């Protein structure tokens, strides 16, 4: 029988560690599985709760980071430490319904899919404004990047070993999982579900955090913003050239006295703005390159009960 490794990134999830294990165990009665909790530098007693559970259950494993590295890093670490033939990624807060697991496992084991992924079809219990921005974002992202991310796609996935290995090969520092999963390819079965409220605790995503994350996604998978700068530059140059000829002609024909303060101000301010915007955009890409070239590790482990000798 295939061993299923369930990777669970945890950041301040002390109240969810145990119920998560209970709920998943319930639906995995006839499945051999291990749960790998990745403690992403929690500030509460998440790690103690995990250790307690690991004492009682031999199939509870953990990896604990030296600080908070972010969910994407936690996923990477989990995939690295997972020993299973099938690997699953799930949130600790039970927003990813464990009841879906059997169907997902079935798709990967018997229906020739490499990945079974959950797609959230409703956004009930979420602010309208968040849904609106998220919808817009997917549309823009898919237009300007070469890969296509499915709206509502979550990180809740069951995948085969080769898929996990492929993801691990993408060892970039700036990780946008949704894009990485799409980038590696393979056959994905999408399984729909309705949004569910968090079991305990609160989300660690602020609006600004989400905004930053979405920008990172675009920068990681598209260079269209750079092309926009070039396009803007070209258009403005052409317009400026035509305007220049007009001004010279006007001067020669009518020898116009000094005038046009408003025009100059508008031109300086507009061009200054566009220039800064373009430099900023370029800077963002440079920033990413800068961090990639440093080649820093994606995560640092402080302690773990998994033997990582192989
Ligand atoms: N998480 C993490 N590191 C972080 C933030 C979140 O490992 O820096 C985990 C968190 O514990 C949870 C999952 O990522 O298991 C999803 O986080 P959350 O529920 O806050 O996000 P949301 O469901 O609101 O998108
Ligand atoms: Mg959540």
Short mmCIF file of C-alpha atoms and ligand atoms in Angstrom, two decimals:
data_model
loop_
_atom_site.label_atom_id
_atom_site.label_comp_id
_atom_site.label_asym_id
_atom_site.label_seq_id
_atom_site.Cartn_x
_atom_site.Cartn_y
_atom_site.Cartn_z
CA UNK A 1 0.00 0.00 0.00
CA UNK A 2 1.16 3.52 -0.79
CA UNK A 3 2.34 5.63 2.09
CA UNK A 4 0.72 9.07 2.16
CA UNK A 5 2.72 11.95 3.62
CA UNK A 6 0.60 14.89 4.70
CA UNK A 7 2.59 18.10 4.87
CA UNK A 8 1.07 20.70 7.21
CA UNK A 9 2.62 24.18 7.43
CA UNK A 10 1.91 25.61 10.88
CA UNK A 11 2.30 29.15 12.04
CA UNK A 12 0.67 29.87 15.41
CA UNK A 13 -1.73 26.95 15.17
CA UNK A 14 -1.58 25.63 18.75
CA UNK A 15 -5.33 25.06 18.86
CA UNK A 16 -5.45 23.23 15.55
CA UNK A 17 -2.58 20.73 15.73
CA UNK A 18 -4.52 18.08 17.55
CA UNK A 19 -7.93 18.45 15.92
CA UNK A 20 -6.24 18.40 12.57
CA UNK A 21 -4.72 15.01 13.31
CA UNK A 22 -8.01 13.65 14.69
CA UNK A 23 -10.05 14.80 11.72
CA UNK A 24 -7.63 13.47 9.12
CA UNK A 25 -7.21 10.14 10.93
CA UNK A 26 -10.97 9.69 10.80
CA UNK A 27 -11.07 9.71 7.02
CA UNK A 28 -7.84 7.78 6.52
CA UNK A 29 -8.81 4.57 8.30
CA UNK A 30 -7.59 2.26 5.56
CA UNK A 31 -4.57 4.24 4.52
CA UNK A 32 -1.05 4.20 5.86
CA UNK A 33 -0.06 7.80 6.38
CA UNK A 34 2.28 10.14 8.19
CA UNK A 35 1.63 13.75 9.11
CA UNK A 36 4.57 16.11 8.79
CA UNK A 37 3.97 19.28 10.74
CA UNK A 38 6.28 22.05 9.65
CA UNK A 39 6.46 24.54 12.48
CA UNK A 40 7.18 27.81 10.72
CA UNK A 41 8.61 29.76 13.66
CA UNK A 42 5.38 29.92 15.64
CA UNK A 43 5.24 32.30 18.58
CA UNK A 44 2.79 30.20 20.56
CA UNK A 45 2.98 26.63 21.87
CA UNK A 46 2.45 25.00 18.46
CA UNK A 47 5.73 23.10 18.68
CA UNK A 48 4.98 21.75 22.17
CA UNK A 49 1.57 20.61 20.98
CA UNK A 50 3.15 18.83 18.02
CA UNK A 51 5.80 17.15 20.19
CA UNK A 52 3.14 15.97 22.61
CA UNK A 53 1.21 14.42 19.76
CA UNK A 54 4.37 12.89 18.28
CA UNK A 55 4.98 11.11 21.59
CA UNK A 56 1.62 9.38 21.33
CA UNK A 57 1.52 8.70 17.60
CA UNK A 58 4.40 7.19 15.74
CA UNK A 59 3.18 8.58 12.41
CA UNK A 60 3.43 12.20 13.56
CA UNK A 61 6.62 13.84 12.35
CA UNK A 62 7.76 17.40 12.63
CA UNK A 63 10.28 19.85 11.32
CA UNK A 64 10.73 23.06 13.23
CA UNK A 65 12.26 26.16 11.65
CA UNK A 66 14.66 28.52 13.36
CA UNK A 67 12.27 31.40 12.60
CA UNK A 68 9.26 32.24 10.44
CA UNK A 69 10.19 31.58 6.82
CA UNK A 70 6.68 31.73 5.33
CA UNK A 71 4.23 29.12 4.15
CA UNK A 72 5.97 28.61 0.81
CA UNK A 73 9.20 27.65 2.55
CA UNK A 74 7.30 25.38 4.91
CA UNK A 75 5.77 23.56 1.94
CA UNK A 76 9.20 23.12 0.39
CA UNK A 77 10.63 21.71 3.61
CA UNK A 78 7.66 19.37 4.01
CA UNK A 79 8.08 17.99 0.51
CA UNK A 80 11.76 17.47 1.20
CA UNK A 81 11.20 15.53 4.40
CA UNK A 82 8.20 13.53 3.16
CA UNK A 83 8.92 9.86 2.67
CA UNK A 84 5.60 8.90 1.09
CA UNK A 85 4.82 7.66 -2.41
CA UNK A 86 1.95 10.10 -2.32
CA UNK A 87 2.33 13.53 -0.83
CA UNK A 88 -0.40 15.87 0.29
CA UNK A 89 -0.24 19.52 1.31
CA UNK A 90 -2.87 20.78 3.73
CA UNK A 91 -3.51 23.83 5.92
CA UNK A 92 -3.57 23.21 9.64
CA UNK A 93 -6.77 25.16 10.22
CA UNK A 94 -9.06 22.55 8.60
CA UNK A 95 -10.05 24.94 5.84
CA UNK A 96 -8.96 22.14 3.57
CA UNK A 97 -11.62 19.50 4.26
CA UNK A 98 -10.04 16.10 5.06
CA UNK A 99 -13.21 14.43 3.74
CA UNK A 100 -11.89 15.18 0.27
CA UNK A 101 -8.78 13.09 0.77
CA UNK A 102 -10.15 9.68 -0.27
CA UNK A 103 -11.42 11.09 -3.56
CA UNK A 104 -8.10 12.83 -4.19
CA UNK A 105 -6.08 9.73 -3.39
CA UNK A 106 -8.35 7.69 -5.66
CA UNK A 107 -7.72 10.10 -8.55
CA UNK A 108 -3.96 9.82 -8.22
CA UNK A 109 -3.80 6.10 -7.49
CA UNK A 110 -6.36 4.76 -9.92
CA UNK A 111 -7.29 7.41 -12.45
CA UNK A 112 -3.88 8.15 -13.87
CA UNK A 113 -3.71 11.70 -12.57
CA UNK A 114 -0.42 12.99 -11.19
CA UNK A 115 -2.01 15.65 -9.04
CA UNK A 116 -5.42 15.98 -7.44
CA UNK A 117 -6.03 19.54 -6.33
CA UNK A 118 -8.85 21.23 -4.48
CA UNK A 119 -10.54 24.23 -6.07
CA UNK A 120 -12.57 26.57 -3.93
CA UNK A 121 -15.72 27.47 -5.83
CA UNK A 122 -17.32 29.81 -3.35
CA UNK A 123 -15.84 32.54 -1.26
CA UNK A 124 -18.54 32.54 1.38
CA UNK A 125 -17.55 34.20 4.63
CA UNK A 126 -14.95 36.31 2.89
CA UNK A 127 -15.16 40.07 2.39
CA UNK A 128 -16.65 41.00 -1.01
CA UNK A 129 -13.78 43.33 -1.73
CA UNK A 130 -11.26 40.53 -1.27
CA UNK A 131 -13.10 38.29 -3.74
CA UNK A 132 -13.28 41.17 -6.21
CA UNK A 133 -9.56 41.89 -6.13
CA UNK A 134 -8.71 38.22 -6.22
CA UNK A 135 -10.87 37.69 -9.32
CA UNK A 136 -9.26 40.67 -11.09
CA UNK A 137 -5.83 39.41 -10.12
CA UNK A 138 -6.27 35.99 -11.66
CA UNK A 139 -7.47 37.56 -14.90
CA UNK A 140 -4.47 39.88 -15.11
CA UNK A 141 -2.01 37.19 -14.04
CA UNK A 142 -3.19 34.74 -16.67
CA UNK A 143 -3.04 37.36 -19.38
CA UNK A 144 0.49 38.45 -18.74
CA UNK A 145 2.19 35.23 -17.71
CA UNK A 146 2.95 32.17 -19.77
CA UNK A 147 1.44 29.83 -17.23
CA UNK A 148 -2.24 29.74 -16.34
CA UNK A 149 -3.36 29.55 -12.75
CA UNK A 150 -6.86 28.31 -12.10
CA UNK A 151 -9.08 30.65 -10.12
CA UNK A 152 -9.80 29.32 -6.67
CA UNK A 153 -6.89 26.88 -6.86
CA UNK A 154 -5.56 26.08 -3.40
CA UNK A 155 -2.39 24.50 -2.09
CA UNK A 156 -4.50 21.53 -0.98
CA UNK A 157 -3.11 18.86 -3.27
CA UNK A 158 -2.29 15.20 -3.37
CA UNK A 159 0.60 14.45 -5.71
CA UNK A 160 2.79 11.58 -6.75
CA UNK A 161 6.45 11.36 -5.84
CA UNK A 162 7.68 12.53 -9.29
CA UNK A 163 5.61 15.72 -8.99
CA UNK A 164 7.05 16.45 -5.55
CA UNK A 165 10.55 15.82 -6.85
CA UNK A 166 9.94 18.19 -9.75
CA UNK A 167 8.78 20.91 -7.34
CA UNK A 168 11.86 20.33 -5.20
CA UNK A 169 14.06 20.88 -8.22
CA UNK A 170 12.68 24.42 -8.47
CA UNK A 171 14.79 25.59 -5.57
CA UNK A 172 14.30 29.28 -6.13
CA UNK A 173 14.22 31.59 -3.17
CA UNK A 174 11.14 33.55 -4.22
CA UNK A 175 8.48 30.89 -4.15
CA UNK A 176 4.98 31.34 -5.54
CA UNK A 177 3.59 27.83 -5.12
CA UNK A 178 0.51 28.29 -7.27
CA UNK A 179 2.72 29.20 -10.17
CA UNK A 180 5.35 26.56 -9.46
CA UNK A 181 2.72 23.81 -9.49
CA UNK A 182 1.46 25.00 -12.82
CA UNK A 183 4.95 25.40 -14.19
CA UNK A 184 6.02 21.79 -13.59
CA UNK A 185 3.02 20.57 -15.56
CA UNK A 186 1.62 17.03 -15.05
CA UNK A 187 -2.05 16.05 -15.21
CA UNK A 188 -4.18 17.68 -12.58
CA UNK A 189 -7.66 16.70 -11.51
CA UNK A 190 -9.56 19.60 -9.99
CA UNK A 191 -12.03 18.80 -7.27
CA UNK A 192 -14.40 21.57 -6.20
CA UNK A 193 -15.39 22.47 -2.67
CA UNK A 194 -17.14 25.27 -0.80
CA UNK A 195 -15.16 27.69 1.33
CA UNK A 196 -14.96 26.76 4.99
CA UNK A 197 -14.21 28.97 7.96
CA UNK A 198 -11.01 28.47 9.90
CA UNK A 199 -11.32 25.95 12.79
CA UNK A 200 -9.47 27.98 15.44
CA UNK A 201 -7.20 31.01 15.55
CA UNK A 202 -7.06 33.68 12.89
CA UNK A 203 -5.56 34.08 9.45
CA UNK A 204 -2.04 35.39 9.24
CA UNK A 205 -2.72 37.23 5.98
CA UNK A 206 -3.31 40.94 6.06
CA UNK A 207 -4.58 42.84 3.03
CA UNK A 208 -1.15 44.36 2.51
CA UNK A 209 0.46 40.96 2.86
CA UNK A 210 -1.81 39.57 0.17
CA UNK A 211 -1.08 42.52 -2.08
CA UNK A 212 2.65 41.98 -1.71
CA UNK A 213 2.24 38.27 -2.34
CA UNK A 214 0.26 38.87 -5.52
CA UNK A 215 2.89 41.29 -6.81
CA UNK A 216 5.61 38.74 -6.14
CA UNK A 217 3.59 36.22 -8.12
CA UNK A 218 3.48 38.47 -11.15
CA UNK A 219 7.17 39.35 -10.95
CA UNK A 220 8.09 35.68 -10.57
CA UNK A 221 6.16 34.56 -13.61
CA UNK A 222 5.95 37.48 -16.00
CA UNK A 223 8.18 40.17 -17.44
CA UNK A 224 5.28 42.05 -19.00
CA UNK A 225 5.65 44.97 -16.53
CA UNK A 226 9.09 45.60 -18.06
CA UNK A 227 7.60 45.51 -21.54
CA UNK A 228 5.00 48.05 -20.43
CA UNK A 229 7.84 50.43 -19.49
CA UNK A 230 9.38 50.04 -22.93
CA UNK A 231 6.00 50.56 -24.58
CA UNK A 232 5.26 53.66 -22.54
CA UNK A 233 8.72 55.01 -23.29
CA UNK A 234 8.22 54.46 -27.01
CA UNK A 235 4.81 56.12 -27.13
CA UNK A 236 5.98 59.11 -25.12
CA UNK A 237 9.09 59.50 -27.28
CA UNK A 238 7.00 59.52 -30.47
CA UNK A 239 4.53 62.03 -29.07
CA UNK A 240 7.40 64.19 -27.77
CA UNK A 241 9.07 64.13 -31.17
CA UNK A 242 5.93 65.26 -32.96
CA UNK A 243 5.42 67.98 -30.38
CA UNK A 244 9.03 69.11 -30.80
CA UNK A 245 8.58 69.55 -34.56
CA UNK A 246 5.41 71.53 -33.88
CA UNK A 247 7.20 73.83 -31.44
CA UNK A 248 10.15 74.42 -33.80
CA UNK A 249 7.81 75.12 -36.70
CA UNK A 250 5.78 77.49 -34.58
CA UNK A 251 8.94 79.32 -33.51
CA UNK A 252 10.23 79.67 -37.08
CA UNK A 253 6.88 80.81 -38.48
CA UNK A 254 5.66 83.08 -35.68
CA UNK A 255 8.80 83.44 -33.49
CA UNK A 256 6.71 82.76 -30.42
CA UNK A 257 7.78 84.60 -27.21
CA UNK A 258 8.42 82.47 -24.07
CA UNK A 259 5.22 80.88 -22.95
CA UNK A 260 3.87 77.50 -21.95
CA UNK A 261 4.70 77.20 -18.26
CA UNK A 262 1.76 74.84 -17.81
CA UNK A 263 2.94 72.57 -20.63
CA UNK A 264 6.43 72.35 -19.17
CA UNK A 265 5.17 71.58 -15.68
CA UNK A 266 2.83 68.85 -16.97
CA UNK A 267 5.58 67.30 -19.05
CA UNK A 268 8.15 67.32 -16.24
CA UNK A 269 5.78 65.88 -13.66
CA UNK A 270 4.27 63.25 -15.93
CA UNK A 271 7.61 62.15 -17.30
CA UNK A 272 9.20 62.18 -13.85
CA UNK A 273 6.42 59.95 -12.57
CA UNK A 274 6.67 57.52 -15.43
CA UNK A 275 10.45 57.37 -15.11
CA UNK A 276 10.33 56.61 -11.41
CA UNK A 277 7.67 53.99 -12.01
CA UNK A 278 9.80 52.32 -14.65
CA UNK A 279 12.93 52.41 -12.53
CA UNK A 280 10.94 51.01 -9.63
CA UNK A 281 9.61 48.19 -11.78
CA UNK A 282 13.10 47.39 -12.99
CA UNK A 283 14.31 47.56 -9.41
CA UNK A 284 11.77 44.95 -8.37
CA UNK A 285 13.15 42.49 -10.88
CA UNK A 286 16.68 43.36 -9.87
CA UNK A 287 15.74 42.80 -6.25
CA UNK A 288 14.53 39.30 -7.07
CA UNK A 289 17.69 38.59 -9.03
CA UNK A 290 19.75 39.92 -6.13
CA UNK A 291 18.14 37.55 -3.66
CA UNK A 292 18.35 34.59 -6.01
CA UNK A 293 22.07 35.12 -6.57
CA UNK A 294 22.72 35.14 -2.84
CA UNK A 295 21.62 31.52 -2.98
CA UNK A 296 20.45 31.48 0.61
CA UNK A 297 18.71 28.38 1.93
CA UNK A 298 14.91 28.38 1.65
CA UNK A 299 14.57 27.39 5.31
CA UNK A 300 16.70 26.56 8.35
CA UNK A 301 15.74 23.68 10.59
CA UNK A 302 16.20 24.02 14.31
CA UNK A 303 14.89 20.63 15.32
CA UNK A 304 13.08 17.65 13.90
CA UNK A 305 12.20 14.04 14.68
CA UNK A 306 12.79 12.95 11.10
CA UNK A 307 16.00 11.24 10.19
CA UNK A 308 17.17 13.07 7.08
CA UNK A 309 20.12 10.87 6.21
CA UNK A 310 18.82 9.81 2.82
N1 LIG B 1 1.32 29.49 7.55
C1 LIG B 1 2.70 29.23 7.65
N2 LIG B 1 3.56 30.28 7.70
C2 LIG B 1 3.15 31.57 7.65
C3 LIG B 1 1.77 31.83 7.52
C4 LIG B 1 0.89 30.76 7.47
O1 LIG B 1 3.10 28.07 7.70
O2 LIG B 1 3.99 32.46 7.71
C5 LIG B 1 0.36 28.35 7.49
C6 LIG B 1 -0.77 28.43 8.48
O3 LIG B 1 -0.41 27.89 9.74
C7 LIG B 1 -1.85 27.61 7.81
C8 LIG B 1 -1.60 27.87 6.33
O4 LIG B 1 -0.25 28.34 6.25
O5 LIG B 1 -1.70 26.21 8.06
C9 LIG B 1 -2.58 28.88 5.76
O6 LIG B 1 -2.54 30.06 6.52
P1 LIG B 1 -3.84 30.91 6.86
O7 LIG B 1 -4.93 30.03 7.32
O8 LIG B 1 -3.38 31.99 7.77
O9 LIG B 1 -4.17 31.51 5.44
P2 LIG B 1 -5.59 31.60 4.70
O10 LIG B 1 -6.30 30.30 4.93
O11 LIG B 1 -6.29 32.74 5.31
O12 LIG B 1 -5.22 31.82 3.27
MG1 LIG B 2 -6.63 29.31 6.59
#
